[in-house]
mmCIF file of C-alpha atoms and ligand atoms in Angstrom:
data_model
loop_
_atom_site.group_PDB
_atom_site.id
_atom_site.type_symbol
_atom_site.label_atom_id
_atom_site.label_comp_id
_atom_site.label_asym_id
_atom_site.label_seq_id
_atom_site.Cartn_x
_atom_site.Cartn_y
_atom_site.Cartn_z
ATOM 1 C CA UNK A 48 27.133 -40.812 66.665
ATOM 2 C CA UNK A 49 24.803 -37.832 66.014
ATOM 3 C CA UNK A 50 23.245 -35.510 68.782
ATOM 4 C CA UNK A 51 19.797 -33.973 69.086
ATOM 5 C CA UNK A 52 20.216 -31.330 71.732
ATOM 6 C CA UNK A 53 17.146 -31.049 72.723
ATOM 7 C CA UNK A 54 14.696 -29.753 76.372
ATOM 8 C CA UNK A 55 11.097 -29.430 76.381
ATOM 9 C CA UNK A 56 11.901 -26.313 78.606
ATOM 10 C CA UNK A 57 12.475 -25.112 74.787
ATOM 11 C CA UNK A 58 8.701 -25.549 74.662
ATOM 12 C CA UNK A 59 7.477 -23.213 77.127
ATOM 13 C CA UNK A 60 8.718 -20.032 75.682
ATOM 14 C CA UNK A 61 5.465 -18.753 73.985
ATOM 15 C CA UNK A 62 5.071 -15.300 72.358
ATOM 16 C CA UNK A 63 1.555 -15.573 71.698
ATOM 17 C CA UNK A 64 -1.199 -17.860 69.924
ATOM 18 C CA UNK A 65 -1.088 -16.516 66.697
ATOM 19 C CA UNK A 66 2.625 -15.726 66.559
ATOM 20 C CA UNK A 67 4.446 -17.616 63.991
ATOM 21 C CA UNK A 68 7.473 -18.288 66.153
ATOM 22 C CA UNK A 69 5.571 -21.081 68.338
ATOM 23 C CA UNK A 70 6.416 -23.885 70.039
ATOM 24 C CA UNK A 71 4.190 -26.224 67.691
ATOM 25 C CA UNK A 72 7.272 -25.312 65.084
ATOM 26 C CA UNK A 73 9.935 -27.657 67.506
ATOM 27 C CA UNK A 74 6.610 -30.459 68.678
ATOM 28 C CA UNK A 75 6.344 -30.700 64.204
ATOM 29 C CA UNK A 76 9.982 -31.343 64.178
ATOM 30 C CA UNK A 77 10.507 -33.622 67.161
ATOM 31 C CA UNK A 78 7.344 -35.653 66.551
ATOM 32 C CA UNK A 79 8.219 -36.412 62.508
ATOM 33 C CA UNK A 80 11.870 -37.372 63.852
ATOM 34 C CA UNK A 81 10.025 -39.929 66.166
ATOM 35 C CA UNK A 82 8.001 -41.167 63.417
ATOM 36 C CA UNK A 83 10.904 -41.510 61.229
ATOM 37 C CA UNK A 84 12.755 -43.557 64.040
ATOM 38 C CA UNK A 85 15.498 -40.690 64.185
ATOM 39 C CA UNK A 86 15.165 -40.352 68.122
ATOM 40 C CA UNK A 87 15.319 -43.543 69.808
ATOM 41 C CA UNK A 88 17.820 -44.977 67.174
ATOM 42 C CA UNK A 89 21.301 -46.598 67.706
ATOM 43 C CA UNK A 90 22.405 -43.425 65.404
ATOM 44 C CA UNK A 91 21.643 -41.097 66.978
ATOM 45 C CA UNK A 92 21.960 -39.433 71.176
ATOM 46 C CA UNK A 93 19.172 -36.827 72.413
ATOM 47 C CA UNK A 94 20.639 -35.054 74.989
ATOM 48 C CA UNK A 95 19.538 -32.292 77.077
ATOM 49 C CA UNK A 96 21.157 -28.769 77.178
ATOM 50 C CA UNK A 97 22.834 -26.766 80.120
ATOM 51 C CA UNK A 98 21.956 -23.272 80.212
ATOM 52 C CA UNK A 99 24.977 -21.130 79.168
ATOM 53 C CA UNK A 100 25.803 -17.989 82.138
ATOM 54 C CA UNK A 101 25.730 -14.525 81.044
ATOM 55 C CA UNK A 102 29.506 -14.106 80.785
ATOM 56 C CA UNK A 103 28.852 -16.713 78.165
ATOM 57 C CA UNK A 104 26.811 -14.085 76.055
ATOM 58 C CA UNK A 105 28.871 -11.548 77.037
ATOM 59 C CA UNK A 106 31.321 -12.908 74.558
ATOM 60 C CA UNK A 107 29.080 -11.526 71.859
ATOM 61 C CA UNK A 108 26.688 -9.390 73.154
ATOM 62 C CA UNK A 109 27.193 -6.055 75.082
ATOM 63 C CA UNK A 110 26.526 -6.466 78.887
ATOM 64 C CA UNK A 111 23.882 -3.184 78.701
ATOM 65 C CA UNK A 112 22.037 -5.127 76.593
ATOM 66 C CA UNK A 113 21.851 -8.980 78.044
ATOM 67 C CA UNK A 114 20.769 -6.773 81.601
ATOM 68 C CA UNK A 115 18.045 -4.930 79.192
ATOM 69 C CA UNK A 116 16.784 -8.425 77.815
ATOM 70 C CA UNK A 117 16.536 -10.163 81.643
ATOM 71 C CA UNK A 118 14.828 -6.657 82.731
ATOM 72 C CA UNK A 119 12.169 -7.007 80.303
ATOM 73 C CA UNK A 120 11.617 -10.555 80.369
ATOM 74 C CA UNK A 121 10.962 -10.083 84.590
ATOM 75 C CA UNK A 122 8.080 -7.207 83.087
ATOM 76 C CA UNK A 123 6.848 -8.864 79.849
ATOM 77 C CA UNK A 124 7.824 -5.876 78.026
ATOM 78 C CA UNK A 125 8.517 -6.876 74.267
ATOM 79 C CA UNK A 126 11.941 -5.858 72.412
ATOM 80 C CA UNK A 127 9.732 -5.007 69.711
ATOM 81 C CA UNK A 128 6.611 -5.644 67.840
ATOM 82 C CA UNK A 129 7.456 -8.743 66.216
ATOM 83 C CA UNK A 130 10.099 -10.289 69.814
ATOM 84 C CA UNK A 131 7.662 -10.183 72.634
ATOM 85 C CA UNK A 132 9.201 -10.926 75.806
ATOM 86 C CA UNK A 133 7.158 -13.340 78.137
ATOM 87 C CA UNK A 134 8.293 -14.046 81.487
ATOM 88 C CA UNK A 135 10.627 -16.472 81.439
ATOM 89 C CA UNK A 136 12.601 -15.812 77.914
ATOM 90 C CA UNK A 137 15.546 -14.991 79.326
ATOM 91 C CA UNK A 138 15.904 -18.312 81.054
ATOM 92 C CA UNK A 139 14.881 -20.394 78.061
ATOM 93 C CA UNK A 140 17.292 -18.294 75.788
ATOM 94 C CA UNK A 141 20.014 -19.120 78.245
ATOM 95 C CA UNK A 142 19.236 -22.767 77.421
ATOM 96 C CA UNK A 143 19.116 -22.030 73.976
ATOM 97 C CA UNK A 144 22.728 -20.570 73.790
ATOM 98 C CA UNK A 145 23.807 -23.397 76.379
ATOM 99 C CA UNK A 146 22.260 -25.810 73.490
ATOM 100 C CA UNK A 147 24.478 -24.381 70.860
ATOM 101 C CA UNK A 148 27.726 -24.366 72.985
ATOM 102 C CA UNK A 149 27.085 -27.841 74.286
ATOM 103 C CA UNK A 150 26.727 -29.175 70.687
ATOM 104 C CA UNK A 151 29.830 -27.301 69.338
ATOM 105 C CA UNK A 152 31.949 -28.497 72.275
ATOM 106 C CA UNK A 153 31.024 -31.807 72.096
ATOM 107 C CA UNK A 154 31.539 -32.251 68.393
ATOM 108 C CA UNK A 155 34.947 -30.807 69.028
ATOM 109 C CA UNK A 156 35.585 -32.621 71.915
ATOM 110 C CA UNK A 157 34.755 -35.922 70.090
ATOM 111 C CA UNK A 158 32.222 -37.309 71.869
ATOM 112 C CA UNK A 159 29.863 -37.030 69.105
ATOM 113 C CA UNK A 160 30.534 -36.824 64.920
ATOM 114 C CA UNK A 161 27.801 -33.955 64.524
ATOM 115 C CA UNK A 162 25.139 -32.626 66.192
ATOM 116 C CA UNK A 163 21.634 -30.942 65.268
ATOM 117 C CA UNK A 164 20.678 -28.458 68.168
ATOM 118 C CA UNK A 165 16.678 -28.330 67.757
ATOM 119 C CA UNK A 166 16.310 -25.173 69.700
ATOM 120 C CA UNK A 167 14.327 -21.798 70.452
ATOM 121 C CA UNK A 168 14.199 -19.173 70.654
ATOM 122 C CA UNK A 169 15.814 -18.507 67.519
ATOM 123 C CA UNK A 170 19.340 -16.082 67.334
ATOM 124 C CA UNK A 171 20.905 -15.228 63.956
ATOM 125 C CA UNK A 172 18.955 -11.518 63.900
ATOM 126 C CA UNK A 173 20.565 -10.681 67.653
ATOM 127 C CA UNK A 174 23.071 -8.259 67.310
ATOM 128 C CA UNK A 175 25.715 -7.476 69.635
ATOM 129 C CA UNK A 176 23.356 -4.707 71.036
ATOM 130 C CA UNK A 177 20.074 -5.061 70.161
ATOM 131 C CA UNK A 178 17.556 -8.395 69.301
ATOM 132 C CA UNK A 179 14.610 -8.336 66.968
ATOM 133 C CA UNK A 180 12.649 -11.105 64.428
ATOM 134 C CA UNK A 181 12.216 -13.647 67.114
ATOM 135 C CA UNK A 182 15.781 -12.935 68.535
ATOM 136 C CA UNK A 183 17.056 -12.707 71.639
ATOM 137 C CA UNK A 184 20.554 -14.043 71.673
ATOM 138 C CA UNK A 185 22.646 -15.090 68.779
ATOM 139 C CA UNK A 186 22.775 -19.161 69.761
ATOM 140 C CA UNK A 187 25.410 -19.475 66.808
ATOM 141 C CA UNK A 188 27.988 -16.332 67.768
ATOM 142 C CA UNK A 189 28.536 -17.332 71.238
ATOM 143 C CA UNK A 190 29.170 -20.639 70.473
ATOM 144 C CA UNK A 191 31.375 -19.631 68.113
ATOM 145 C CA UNK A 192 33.229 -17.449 70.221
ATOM 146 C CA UNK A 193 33.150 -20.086 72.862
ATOM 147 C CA UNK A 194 35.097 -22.452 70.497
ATOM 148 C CA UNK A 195 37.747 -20.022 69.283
ATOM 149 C CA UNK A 196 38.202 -19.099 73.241
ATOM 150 C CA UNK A 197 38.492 -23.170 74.940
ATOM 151 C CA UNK A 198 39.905 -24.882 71.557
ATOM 152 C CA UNK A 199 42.161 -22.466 70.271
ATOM 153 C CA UNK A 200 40.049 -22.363 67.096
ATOM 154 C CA UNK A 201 41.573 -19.673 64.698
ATOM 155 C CA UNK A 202 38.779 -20.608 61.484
ATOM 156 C CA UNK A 203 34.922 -21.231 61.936
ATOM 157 C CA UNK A 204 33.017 -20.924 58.577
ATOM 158 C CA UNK A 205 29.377 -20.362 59.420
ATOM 159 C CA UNK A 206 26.513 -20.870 56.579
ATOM 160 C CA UNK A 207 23.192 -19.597 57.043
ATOM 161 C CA UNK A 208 20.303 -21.243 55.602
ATOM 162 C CA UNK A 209 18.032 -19.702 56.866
ATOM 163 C CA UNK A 210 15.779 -17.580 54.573
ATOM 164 C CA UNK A 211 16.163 -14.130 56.160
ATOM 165 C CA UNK A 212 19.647 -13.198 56.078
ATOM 166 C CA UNK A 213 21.035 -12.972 59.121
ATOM 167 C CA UNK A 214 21.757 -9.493 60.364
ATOM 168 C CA UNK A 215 23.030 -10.422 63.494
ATOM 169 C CA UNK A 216 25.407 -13.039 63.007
ATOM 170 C CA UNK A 217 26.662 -10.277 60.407
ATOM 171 C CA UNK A 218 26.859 -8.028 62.239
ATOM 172 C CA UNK A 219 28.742 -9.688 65.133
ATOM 173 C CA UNK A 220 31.967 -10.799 62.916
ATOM 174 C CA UNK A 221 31.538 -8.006 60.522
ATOM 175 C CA UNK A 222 35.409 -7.393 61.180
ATOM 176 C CA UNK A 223 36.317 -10.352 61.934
ATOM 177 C CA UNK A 224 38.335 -12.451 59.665
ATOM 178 C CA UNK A 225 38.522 -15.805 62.032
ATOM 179 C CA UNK A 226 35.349 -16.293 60.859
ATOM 180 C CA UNK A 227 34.030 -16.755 57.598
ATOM 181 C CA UNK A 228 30.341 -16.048 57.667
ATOM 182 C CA UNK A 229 28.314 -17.044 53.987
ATOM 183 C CA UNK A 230 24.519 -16.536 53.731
ATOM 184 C CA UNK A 231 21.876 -17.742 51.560
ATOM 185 C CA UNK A 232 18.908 -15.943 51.984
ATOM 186 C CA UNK A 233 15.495 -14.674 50.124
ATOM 187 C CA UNK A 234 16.420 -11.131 47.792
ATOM 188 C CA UNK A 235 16.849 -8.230 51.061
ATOM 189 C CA UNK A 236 14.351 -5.794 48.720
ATOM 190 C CA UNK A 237 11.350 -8.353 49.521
ATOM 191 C CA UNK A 238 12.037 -9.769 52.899
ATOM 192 C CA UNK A 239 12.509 -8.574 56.827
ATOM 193 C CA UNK A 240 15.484 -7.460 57.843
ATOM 194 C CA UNK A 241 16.347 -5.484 54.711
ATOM 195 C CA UNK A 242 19.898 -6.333 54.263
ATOM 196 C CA UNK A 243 22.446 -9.034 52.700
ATOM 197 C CA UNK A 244 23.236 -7.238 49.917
ATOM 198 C CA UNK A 245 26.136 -9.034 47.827
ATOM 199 C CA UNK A 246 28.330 -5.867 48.544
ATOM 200 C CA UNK A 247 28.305 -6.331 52.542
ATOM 201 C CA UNK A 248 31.423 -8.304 52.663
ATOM 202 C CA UNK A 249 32.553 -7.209 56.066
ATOM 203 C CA UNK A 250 34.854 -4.173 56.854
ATOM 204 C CA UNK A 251 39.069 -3.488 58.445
ATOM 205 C CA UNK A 252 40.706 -7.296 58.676
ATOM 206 C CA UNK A 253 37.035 -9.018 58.371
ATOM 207 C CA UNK A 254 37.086 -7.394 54.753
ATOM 208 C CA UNK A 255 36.034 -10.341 52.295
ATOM 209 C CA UNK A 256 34.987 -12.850 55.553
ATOM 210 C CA UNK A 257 31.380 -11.717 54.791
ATOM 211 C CA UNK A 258 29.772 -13.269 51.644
ATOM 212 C CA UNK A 259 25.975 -12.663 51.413
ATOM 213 C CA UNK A 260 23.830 -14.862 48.480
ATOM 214 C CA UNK A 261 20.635 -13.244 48.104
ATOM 215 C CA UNK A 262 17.752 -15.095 45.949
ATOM 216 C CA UNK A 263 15.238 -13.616 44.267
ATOM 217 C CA UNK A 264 11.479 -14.587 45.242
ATOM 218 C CA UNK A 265 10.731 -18.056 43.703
ATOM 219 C CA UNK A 266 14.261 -19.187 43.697
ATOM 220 C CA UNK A 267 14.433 -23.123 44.620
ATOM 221 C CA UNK A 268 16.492 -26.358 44.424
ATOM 222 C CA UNK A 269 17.778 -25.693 41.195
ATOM 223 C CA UNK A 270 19.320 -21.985 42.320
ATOM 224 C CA UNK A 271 20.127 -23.424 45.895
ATOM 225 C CA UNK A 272 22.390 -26.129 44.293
ATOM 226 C CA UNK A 273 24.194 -23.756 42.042
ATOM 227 C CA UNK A 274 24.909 -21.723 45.313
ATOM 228 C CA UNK A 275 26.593 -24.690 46.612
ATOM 229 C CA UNK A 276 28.683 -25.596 43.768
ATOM 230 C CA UNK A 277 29.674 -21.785 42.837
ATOM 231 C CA UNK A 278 30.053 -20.267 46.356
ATOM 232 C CA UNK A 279 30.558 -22.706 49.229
ATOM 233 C CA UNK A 280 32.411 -25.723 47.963
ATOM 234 C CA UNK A 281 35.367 -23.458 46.834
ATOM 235 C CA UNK A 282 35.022 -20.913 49.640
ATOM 236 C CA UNK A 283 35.351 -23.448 52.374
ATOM 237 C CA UNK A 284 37.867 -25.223 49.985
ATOM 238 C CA UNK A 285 40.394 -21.959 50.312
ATOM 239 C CA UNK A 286 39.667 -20.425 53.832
ATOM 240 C CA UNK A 287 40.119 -24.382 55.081
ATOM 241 C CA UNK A 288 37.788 -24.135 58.344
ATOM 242 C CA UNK A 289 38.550 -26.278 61.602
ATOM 243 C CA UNK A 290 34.921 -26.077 62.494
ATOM 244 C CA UNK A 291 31.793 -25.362 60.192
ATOM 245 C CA UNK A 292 28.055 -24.189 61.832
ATOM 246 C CA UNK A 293 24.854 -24.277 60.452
ATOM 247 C CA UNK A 294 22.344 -21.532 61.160
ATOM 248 C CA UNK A 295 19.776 -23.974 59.484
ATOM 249 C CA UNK A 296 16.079 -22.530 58.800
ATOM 250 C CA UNK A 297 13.460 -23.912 57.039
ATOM 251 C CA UNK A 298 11.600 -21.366 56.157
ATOM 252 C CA UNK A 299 13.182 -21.147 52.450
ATOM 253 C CA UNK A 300 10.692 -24.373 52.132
ATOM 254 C CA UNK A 301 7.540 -23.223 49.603
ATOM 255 C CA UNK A 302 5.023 -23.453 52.001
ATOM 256 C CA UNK A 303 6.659 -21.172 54.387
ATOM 257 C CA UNK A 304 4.023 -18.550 55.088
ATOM 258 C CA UNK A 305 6.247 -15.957 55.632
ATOM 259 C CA UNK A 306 8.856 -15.967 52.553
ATOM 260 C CA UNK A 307 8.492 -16.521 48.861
ATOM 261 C CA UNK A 308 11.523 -19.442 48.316
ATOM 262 C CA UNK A 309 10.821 -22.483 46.473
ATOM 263 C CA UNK A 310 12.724 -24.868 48.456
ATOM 264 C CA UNK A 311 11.652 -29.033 48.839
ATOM 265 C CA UNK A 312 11.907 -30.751 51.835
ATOM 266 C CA UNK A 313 14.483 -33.080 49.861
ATOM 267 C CA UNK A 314 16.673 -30.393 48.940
ATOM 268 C CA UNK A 315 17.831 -30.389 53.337
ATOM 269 C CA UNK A 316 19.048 -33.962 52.606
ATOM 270 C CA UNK A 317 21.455 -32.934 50.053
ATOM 271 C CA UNK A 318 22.415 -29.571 51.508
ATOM 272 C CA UNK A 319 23.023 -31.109 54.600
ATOM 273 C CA UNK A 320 25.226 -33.754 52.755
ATOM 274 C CA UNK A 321 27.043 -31.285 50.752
ATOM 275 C CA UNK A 322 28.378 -29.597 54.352
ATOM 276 C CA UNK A 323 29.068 -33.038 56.132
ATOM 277 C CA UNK A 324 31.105 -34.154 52.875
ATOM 278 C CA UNK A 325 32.867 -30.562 52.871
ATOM 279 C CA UNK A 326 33.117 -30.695 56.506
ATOM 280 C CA UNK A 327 34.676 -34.547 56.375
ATOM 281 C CA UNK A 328 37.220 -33.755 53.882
ATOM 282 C CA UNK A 329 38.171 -30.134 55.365
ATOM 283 C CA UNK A 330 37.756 -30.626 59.588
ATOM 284 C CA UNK A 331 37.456 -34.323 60.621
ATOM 285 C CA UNK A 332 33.731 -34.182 59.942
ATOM 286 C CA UNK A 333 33.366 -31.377 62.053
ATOM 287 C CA UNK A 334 29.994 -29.702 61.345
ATOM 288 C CA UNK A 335 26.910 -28.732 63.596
ATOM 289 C CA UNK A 336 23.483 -27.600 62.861
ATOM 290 C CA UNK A 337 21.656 -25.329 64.709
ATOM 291 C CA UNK A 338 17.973 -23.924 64.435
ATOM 292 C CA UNK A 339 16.707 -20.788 63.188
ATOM 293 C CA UNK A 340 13.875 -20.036 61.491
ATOM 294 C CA UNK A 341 11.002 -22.179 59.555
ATOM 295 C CA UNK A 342 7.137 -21.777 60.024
ATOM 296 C CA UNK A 343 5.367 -24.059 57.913
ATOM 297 C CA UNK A 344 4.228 -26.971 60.741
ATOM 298 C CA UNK A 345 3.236 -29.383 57.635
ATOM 299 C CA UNK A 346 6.412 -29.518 55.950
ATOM 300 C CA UNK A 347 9.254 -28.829 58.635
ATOM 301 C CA UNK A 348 9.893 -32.092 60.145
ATOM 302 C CA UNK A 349 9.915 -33.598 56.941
ATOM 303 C CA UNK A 350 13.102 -31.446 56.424
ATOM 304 C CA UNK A 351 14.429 -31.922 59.869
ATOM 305 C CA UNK A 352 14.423 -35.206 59.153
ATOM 306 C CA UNK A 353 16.028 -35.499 55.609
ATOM 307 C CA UNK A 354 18.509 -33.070 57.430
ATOM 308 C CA UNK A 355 19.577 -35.612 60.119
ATOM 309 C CA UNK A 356 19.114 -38.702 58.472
ATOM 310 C CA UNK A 357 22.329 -37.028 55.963
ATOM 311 C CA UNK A 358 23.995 -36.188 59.666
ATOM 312 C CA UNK A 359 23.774 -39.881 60.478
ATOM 313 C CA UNK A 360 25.263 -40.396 56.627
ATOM 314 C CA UNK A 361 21.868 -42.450 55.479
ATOM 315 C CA UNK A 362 21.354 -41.939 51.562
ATOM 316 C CA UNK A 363 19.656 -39.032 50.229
ATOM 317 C CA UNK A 364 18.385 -37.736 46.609
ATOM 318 C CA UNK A 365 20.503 -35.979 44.919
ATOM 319 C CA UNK A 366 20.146 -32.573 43.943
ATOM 320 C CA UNK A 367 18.597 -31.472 40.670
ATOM 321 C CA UNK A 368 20.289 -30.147 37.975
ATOM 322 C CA UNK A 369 21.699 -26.210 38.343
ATOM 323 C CA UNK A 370 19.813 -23.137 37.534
ATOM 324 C CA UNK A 371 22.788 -20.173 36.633
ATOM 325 C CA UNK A 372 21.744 -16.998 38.905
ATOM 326 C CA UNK A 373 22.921 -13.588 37.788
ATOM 327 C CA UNK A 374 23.695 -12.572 41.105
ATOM 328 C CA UNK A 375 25.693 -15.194 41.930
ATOM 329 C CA UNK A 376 28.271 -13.982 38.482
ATOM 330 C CA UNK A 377 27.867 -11.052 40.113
ATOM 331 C CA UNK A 378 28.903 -11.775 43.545
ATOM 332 C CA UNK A 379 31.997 -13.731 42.247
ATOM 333 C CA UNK A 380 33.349 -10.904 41.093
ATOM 334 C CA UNK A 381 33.360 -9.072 43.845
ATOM 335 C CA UNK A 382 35.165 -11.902 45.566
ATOM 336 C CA UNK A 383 37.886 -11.940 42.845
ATOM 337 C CA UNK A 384 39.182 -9.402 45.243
ATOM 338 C CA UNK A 385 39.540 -11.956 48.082
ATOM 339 C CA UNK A 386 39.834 -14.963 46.861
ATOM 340 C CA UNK A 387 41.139 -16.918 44.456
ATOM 341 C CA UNK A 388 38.222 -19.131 43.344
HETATM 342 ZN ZN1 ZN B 673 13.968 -16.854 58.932
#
């Protein structure tokens, strides 16, 4: 069995008409999974979340900062141009952690194989003291943190597939080694936040637990599939996770209005079959997806649901043939240093 974790409260948090991080981005998702008979299907459980308590983000975030965020979601005052606060956000983002920890405890737990938490506000670009691109709290972290604390969990690989690299999920486990954070994400020169160069690979014990895959503009299936093959199949093969997340965006899609990635719709069915297969043969099938990014409405619940139709283990295309990146040679031999792949 699959979960959706899913509230229309996620709905209500609304930064603005013309701001691309809306809540017509979750209503395209949830509506093409209806169409596509991936809600109400024997498959698959939607089930809502419970809000997580601020000791909860404590675990990642400093308490200065979670009292700054509630403060300025009372006043409306925004964190910065692009994260406007509306009242309210802080109680939605609450959910939106709570989402994240309820699907990582319950695909520990066993009550469900994987789980797809369709949520918002986003979090990978909250750091531990600061938010920013849409950000508020980092959904992913805590629940991380909240799985190494109640199951004893000493390795969590996270990927992010998002297309902006994820600063504050970086950031967070920087020196960290329990957790083995790999990013794919559009080139840092040509897209917000600036950084996820292939050099950041996290500092003191974390050293080598922080492997960033940048693509250049107009990368697509072909360069995401050689990603997979060179960098995360033997990665998680070595570091053996007990738990893998999925900061999944869809934003590297083509129509994305905000990024310049080449990605199909397809290529989520595949990806997201790549990581269940990995995730099967390394932790029991032990794998959940959670929602960042992705802002073109016509094409993103296509994706979602070639992304949880591979959760529920339907068929899906295969990927296309490999395109070699540079950067990629590059990047493996900086990891030579770390491991043995
Ligand atoms: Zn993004």
């Amino acid at each position: 069995m699959t979960a959706l974790i899913y509230s229309e409260e996620f709905m209500k948090h609304d930064p603005g008409r013309s701001h691309p991080e809306n809540p017509w981005r979750l209503r395209a998702i949830v509506e093409t999974l209806k169409k596509e008979k991936m809600w109400y299907s024997p498959e698959v459980q939607v089930t809502p979340p419970s809000p997580a308590s601020v000791e909860d983000l404590q675990l990642v975030h400093d308490p200065s900062y979670v009292r700054l965020v509630e403060k300025m979601s009372e006043s409306g005052t925004p964190l910065d141009l692009d994260t406007p606060t509306p009242p309210g956000t802080f109680g939605i983002a609450l959910l939106a952690v709570g989402g994240a920890i309820d699907a990582g405890e319950g695909v520990v737990s066993g009550k469900w194989n994987n789980a797809f938490a369709l949520l918002r506000p986003p979090g990978h670009h909250a750091c531990r003291v600061r938010g920013g691109g849409f950000c508020y709290f980092n959904n992913v972290a805590v629940m991380v943190e909240k799985l190494k604390q109640n199951f004893n969990m000493k390795r969590i690989m996270i990927l992010d597939l998002d297309a902006h690299h994820g600063n504050g999920t970086q950031d967070i486990f920087y020196e960290d080694p329990s957790v083995l954070y790999l990013s794919f994400h559009q080139d840092p020169r040509t897209l917000y936040p600036g950084c996820g160069f292939i050099h950041e690979l996290g500092s003191g014990d974390g050293e080598g637990f922080n492997v960033n895959v940048p693509f250049p503009p107009g990368s697509g299936d072909p360069d995401y599939a050689f990603a997979i093959e060179e960098i995360f199949l033997p990665l998680s093969e070595i570091f053996k996770p007990e738990f893998i997340a999925v900061s999944v965006g869809f934003d590297p899609l083509a129509e994305d209005p905000l990024t310049q990635l080449q990605l199909s719709p397809s290529a989520y069915g595949w990806l997201t079959g790549h990581v269940v297969k990995q995730a099967e043969h390394l932790c029991g099938g032990k794998v959940v997806f959670v929602l960042e990014g992705g802002y073109a409405l016509e094409v993103i619940g296509e994706a979602a649901a070639n992304l949880t139709k591979a959760l529920v283990g339907r068929e899906f295309a295969s990927p296309p043939e490999h395109r070699r990146l540079p950067v990629i040679g590059e990047l493996k031999r900086l990891l030579a240093k770390y491991w043995s792949m």
